[in-house]
Short mmCIF file of N, CA and C in Angstrom, two decimals:
data_model
loop_
_atom_site.label_atom_id
_atom_site.label_comp_id
_atom_site.label_asym_id
_atom_site.label_seq_id
_atom_site.Cartn_x
_atom_site.Cartn_y
_atom_site.Cartn_z
N MET B 1 166.31 44.37 34.85
CA MET B 1 166.58 44.14 33.44
C MET B 1 166.35 45.43 32.66
N GLU B 2 167.25 45.71 31.77
CA GLU B 2 167.12 46.89 30.92
C GLU B 2 166.05 46.65 29.86
N ASP B 3 165.27 47.65 29.57
CA ASP B 3 164.19 47.58 28.59
C ASP B 3 164.76 47.39 27.19
N PRO B 4 164.46 46.26 26.51
CA PRO B 4 164.98 46.02 25.15
C PRO B 4 164.57 47.12 24.17
N PHE B 5 163.48 47.79 24.43
CA PHE B 5 163.01 48.89 23.58
C PHE B 5 164.05 50.00 23.51
N ASN B 6 164.87 50.14 24.55
CA ASN B 6 165.88 51.21 24.62
C ASN B 6 167.28 50.78 24.19
N TRP B 7 167.44 49.54 23.75
CA TRP B 7 168.76 49.07 23.34
C TRP B 7 169.25 49.83 22.11
N ASP B 8 170.55 50.16 22.09
CA ASP B 8 171.14 50.77 20.91
C ASP B 8 171.56 49.66 19.94
N VAL B 9 172.12 50.06 18.80
CA VAL B 9 172.50 49.08 17.77
C VAL B 9 173.52 48.08 18.32
N ASP B 10 174.51 48.56 19.07
CA ASP B 10 175.53 47.66 19.62
C ASP B 10 174.90 46.60 20.53
N ARG B 11 173.94 47.01 21.34
CA ARG B 11 173.28 46.05 22.24
C ARG B 11 172.45 45.05 21.44
N MET B 12 171.80 45.52 20.37
CA MET B 12 171.03 44.60 19.52
C MET B 12 171.97 43.58 18.89
N VAL B 13 173.12 44.04 18.42
CA VAL B 13 174.11 43.12 17.85
C VAL B 13 174.54 42.11 18.90
N GLN B 14 174.82 42.58 20.10
CA GLN B 14 175.24 41.69 21.19
C GLN B 14 174.16 40.63 21.45
N GLU B 15 172.91 41.04 21.52
CA GLU B 15 171.83 40.11 21.84
C GLU B 15 171.48 39.18 20.68
N LEU B 16 171.46 39.71 19.47
CA LEU B 16 171.01 38.92 18.33
C LEU B 16 172.11 38.13 17.65
N CYS B 17 173.35 38.49 17.86
CA CYS B 17 174.44 37.84 17.13
C CYS B 17 175.42 37.09 18.02
N SER B 18 175.06 36.89 19.27
CA SER B 18 175.94 36.16 20.17
C SER B 18 175.93 34.67 19.82
N PRO B 19 177.00 33.96 20.16
CA PRO B 19 177.05 32.52 19.87
C PRO B 19 175.87 31.79 20.50
N GLY B 20 175.39 30.80 19.79
CA GLY B 20 174.30 29.98 20.32
C GLY B 20 172.93 30.39 19.83
N ARG B 21 172.83 31.49 19.08
CA ARG B 21 171.53 31.87 18.54
C ARG B 21 171.15 30.89 17.44
N THR B 22 169.86 30.72 17.24
CA THR B 22 169.41 29.70 16.29
C THR B 22 169.15 30.25 14.90
N TRP B 23 169.39 31.53 14.68
CA TRP B 23 169.29 32.05 13.32
C TRP B 23 170.71 32.32 12.85
N ILE B 24 170.99 31.86 11.65
CA ILE B 24 172.34 31.91 11.12
C ILE B 24 172.25 32.56 9.74
N PRO B 25 173.19 33.25 9.23
CA PRO B 25 174.53 33.52 9.76
C PRO B 25 174.56 34.81 10.58
N SER B 26 175.14 34.75 11.74
CA SER B 26 175.13 35.91 12.63
C SER B 26 175.98 37.06 12.11
N GLN B 27 177.05 36.77 11.35
CA GLN B 27 177.88 37.86 10.80
C GLN B 27 177.07 38.69 9.82
N GLN B 28 176.24 38.01 9.03
CA GLN B 28 175.39 38.71 8.07
C GLN B 28 174.33 39.53 8.81
N VAL B 29 173.75 38.96 9.86
CA VAL B 29 172.75 39.67 10.65
C VAL B 29 173.38 40.90 11.28
N GLU B 30 174.59 40.75 11.83
CA GLU B 30 175.28 41.89 12.44
C GLU B 30 175.50 43.00 11.42
N ALA B 31 175.99 42.64 10.24
CA ALA B 31 176.24 43.66 9.20
C ALA B 31 174.95 44.38 8.82
N CYS B 32 173.86 43.65 8.71
CA CYS B 32 172.57 44.25 8.35
C CYS B 32 172.06 45.15 9.47
N LEU B 33 172.18 44.71 10.71
CA LEU B 33 171.75 45.54 11.85
C LEU B 33 172.50 46.87 11.85
N ARG B 34 173.80 46.79 11.65
CA ARG B 34 174.62 48.01 11.68
C ARG B 34 174.31 48.91 10.47
N GLU B 35 174.19 48.29 9.31
CA GLU B 35 173.89 49.05 8.09
C GLU B 35 172.55 49.77 8.20
N GLN B 36 171.57 49.10 8.78
CA GLN B 36 170.22 49.65 8.89
C GLN B 36 170.04 50.54 10.12
N GLY B 37 171.03 50.56 11.02
CA GLY B 37 170.90 51.34 12.25
C GLY B 37 169.77 50.81 13.12
N ALA B 38 169.64 49.49 13.15
CA ALA B 38 168.50 48.83 13.80
C ALA B 38 168.71 48.72 15.31
N ASP B 39 168.10 49.64 16.04
CA ASP B 39 168.15 49.60 17.50
C ASP B 39 166.92 48.85 18.03
N GLY B 40 166.79 48.79 19.34
CA GLY B 40 165.67 48.06 19.94
C GLY B 40 164.32 48.59 19.52
N HIS B 41 164.17 49.90 19.50
CA HIS B 41 162.90 50.51 19.08
C HIS B 41 162.54 50.09 17.66
N THR B 42 163.51 50.17 16.75
CA THR B 42 163.28 49.82 15.35
C THR B 42 162.88 48.36 15.20
N ILE B 43 163.63 47.48 15.83
CA ILE B 43 163.36 46.04 15.70
C ILE B 43 162.02 45.67 16.32
N LEU B 44 161.74 46.19 17.50
CA LEU B 44 160.53 45.77 18.23
C LEU B 44 159.25 46.43 17.73
N THR B 45 159.37 47.50 16.96
CA THR B 45 158.17 48.15 16.43
C THR B 45 158.01 47.96 14.93
N TYR B 46 158.92 47.21 14.32
CA TYR B 46 158.84 47.00 12.87
C TYR B 46 157.54 46.28 12.56
N PRO B 47 156.73 46.81 11.64
CA PRO B 47 155.38 46.29 11.45
C PRO B 47 155.28 44.91 10.80
N ASP B 48 156.31 44.50 10.06
CA ASP B 48 156.22 43.23 9.33
C ASP B 48 157.44 42.37 9.67
N GLU B 49 157.25 41.38 10.54
CA GLU B 49 158.38 40.56 10.99
C GLU B 49 159.00 39.74 9.87
N SER B 50 158.19 39.30 8.90
CA SER B 50 158.74 38.55 7.77
C SER B 50 159.66 39.43 6.93
N GLU B 51 159.24 40.66 6.70
CA GLU B 51 160.08 41.60 5.97
C GLU B 51 161.35 41.92 6.76
N LEU B 52 161.21 42.04 8.07
CA LEU B 52 162.37 42.29 8.93
C LEU B 52 163.38 41.15 8.80
N CYS B 53 162.89 39.92 8.84
CA CYS B 53 163.79 38.76 8.68
C CYS B 53 164.53 38.83 7.35
N GLU B 54 163.80 39.13 6.28
CA GLU B 54 164.42 39.23 4.96
C GLU B 54 165.48 40.33 4.95
N SER B 55 165.15 41.47 5.56
CA SER B 55 166.09 42.60 5.59
C SER B 55 167.37 42.26 6.35
N LEU B 56 167.25 41.38 7.33
CA LEU B 56 168.41 40.97 8.13
C LEU B 56 169.11 39.74 7.56
N GLY B 57 168.61 39.23 6.45
CA GLY B 57 169.24 38.07 5.81
C GLY B 57 168.86 36.75 6.44
N ILE B 58 167.77 36.72 7.19
CA ILE B 58 167.28 35.48 7.80
C ILE B 58 166.22 34.93 6.86
N LYS B 59 166.59 33.90 6.09
CA LYS B 59 165.72 33.46 5.00
C LYS B 59 165.09 32.08 5.21
N THR B 60 165.73 31.22 5.96
CA THR B 60 165.23 29.87 6.17
C THR B 60 164.05 29.90 7.13
N LEU B 61 163.01 29.14 6.82
CA LEU B 61 161.81 29.13 7.66
C LEU B 61 162.13 28.81 9.11
N LYS B 62 162.99 27.84 9.33
CA LYS B 62 163.37 27.45 10.69
C LYS B 62 163.96 28.64 11.44
N TYR B 63 164.85 29.36 10.79
CA TYR B 63 165.52 30.49 11.43
C TYR B 63 164.56 31.67 11.60
N LYS B 64 163.68 31.89 10.61
CA LYS B 64 162.68 32.95 10.73
C LYS B 64 161.79 32.69 11.94
N ASN B 65 161.36 31.45 12.09
CA ASN B 65 160.49 31.09 13.21
C ASN B 65 161.20 31.33 14.55
N ALA B 66 162.45 30.92 14.64
CA ALA B 66 163.21 31.12 15.88
C ALA B 66 163.39 32.61 16.17
N PHE B 67 163.67 33.41 15.15
CA PHE B 67 163.86 34.84 15.32
C PHE B 67 162.56 35.50 15.77
N LYS B 68 161.46 35.14 15.14
CA LYS B 68 160.16 35.71 15.52
C LYS B 68 159.79 35.33 16.95
N HIS B 69 160.10 34.11 17.34
CA HIS B 69 159.84 33.67 18.72
C HIS B 69 160.67 34.52 19.70
N TYR B 70 161.91 34.79 19.36
CA TYR B 70 162.77 35.61 20.21
C TYR B 70 162.20 37.03 20.34
N LEU B 71 161.74 37.59 19.23
CA LEU B 71 161.13 38.93 19.28
C LEU B 71 159.90 38.94 20.18
N LYS B 72 159.11 37.89 20.09
CA LYS B 72 157.92 37.79 20.94
C LYS B 72 158.32 37.78 22.42
N ARG B 73 159.37 37.03 22.75
CA ARG B 73 159.85 37.00 24.14
C ARG B 73 160.34 38.37 24.60
N LEU B 74 161.04 39.08 23.72
CA LEU B 74 161.50 40.42 24.08
C LEU B 74 160.32 41.35 24.35
N LYS B 75 159.30 41.25 23.52
CA LYS B 75 158.12 42.09 23.70
C LYS B 75 157.41 41.74 25.00
N GLN B 76 157.38 40.46 25.36
CA GLN B 76 156.79 40.06 26.63
C GLN B 76 157.61 40.60 27.80
N ASP B 77 158.94 40.61 27.65
CA ASP B 77 159.81 41.16 28.69
C ASP B 77 159.51 42.64 28.90
N ILE B 78 159.24 43.35 27.82
CA ILE B 78 158.90 44.78 27.93
C ILE B 78 157.63 44.95 28.73
N GLU B 79 156.63 44.10 28.47
CA GLU B 79 155.37 44.18 29.21
C GLU B 79 155.61 43.94 30.70
N VAL B 80 156.48 43.00 31.04
CA VAL B 80 156.78 42.71 32.45
C VAL B 80 157.48 43.91 33.09
N ILE B 81 158.41 44.52 32.37
CA ILE B 81 159.11 45.69 32.89
C ILE B 81 158.11 46.82 33.13
N GLU B 82 157.19 47.03 32.18
CA GLU B 82 156.20 48.09 32.33
C GLU B 82 155.30 47.82 33.53
N LEU B 83 154.89 46.57 33.69
CA LEU B 83 154.05 46.23 34.84
C LEU B 83 154.81 46.44 36.14
N SER B 84 156.07 46.08 36.14
CA SER B 84 156.90 46.26 37.33
C SER B 84 157.03 47.75 37.66
N ASP B 85 157.23 48.56 36.63
CA ASP B 85 157.31 50.01 36.84
C ASP B 85 156.00 50.55 37.39
N ASP B 86 154.88 50.04 36.89
CA ASP B 86 153.57 50.47 37.39
C ASP B 86 153.42 50.09 38.86
N ASP B 87 153.86 48.88 39.22
CA ASP B 87 153.79 48.44 40.61
C ASP B 87 154.64 49.34 41.50
N ASP B 88 155.83 49.70 41.03
CA ASP B 88 156.70 50.59 41.79
C ASP B 88 156.03 51.94 42.00
N ASN B 89 155.38 52.44 40.96
CA ASN B 89 154.68 53.73 41.08
C ASN B 89 153.53 53.63 42.06
N ASP B 90 152.80 52.50 42.04
CA ASP B 90 151.70 52.29 42.98
C ASP B 90 152.23 52.28 44.40
N ASN B 91 153.36 51.60 44.60
CA ASN B 91 153.95 51.53 45.94
C ASN B 91 154.40 52.92 46.40
N GLN B 92 154.93 53.71 45.49
CA GLN B 92 155.35 55.06 45.85
C GLN B 92 154.14 55.89 46.27
N VAL B 93 153.05 55.74 45.53
CA VAL B 93 151.84 56.50 45.86
C VAL B 93 151.32 56.06 47.22
N LEU B 94 151.34 54.75 47.46
CA LEU B 94 150.84 54.24 48.73
C LEU B 94 151.69 54.73 49.90
N THR B 95 152.99 54.80 49.70
CA THR B 95 153.85 55.22 50.81
C THR B 95 153.79 56.73 51.04
N GLN B 96 153.36 57.46 50.03
CA GLN B 96 153.27 58.91 50.19
C GLN B 96 152.03 59.33 50.95
N LYS B 97 151.02 58.50 51.02
CA LYS B 97 149.76 58.86 51.69
C LYS B 97 149.90 58.90 53.18
#
């Protein structure tokens, strides 16, 4: 899996605005992502998720909650990728001995 932290704006649009997402309207979210140049690094390190939702036009509590939950999952995926990379490095060190 590719690290969401490294996603460009187009990939963020693909992930956040694809059909079936629970935050609406996706066209407005897409326009805001593109206007703000919001890539994976920007979205995942933004210090205030409520402000981020407002900036992206996600205003309804239900949709804000769903969006914040999705961000939490992405951040957990990053942790898994980092742990996996650490394990790979450990295995490389072990095989080099």
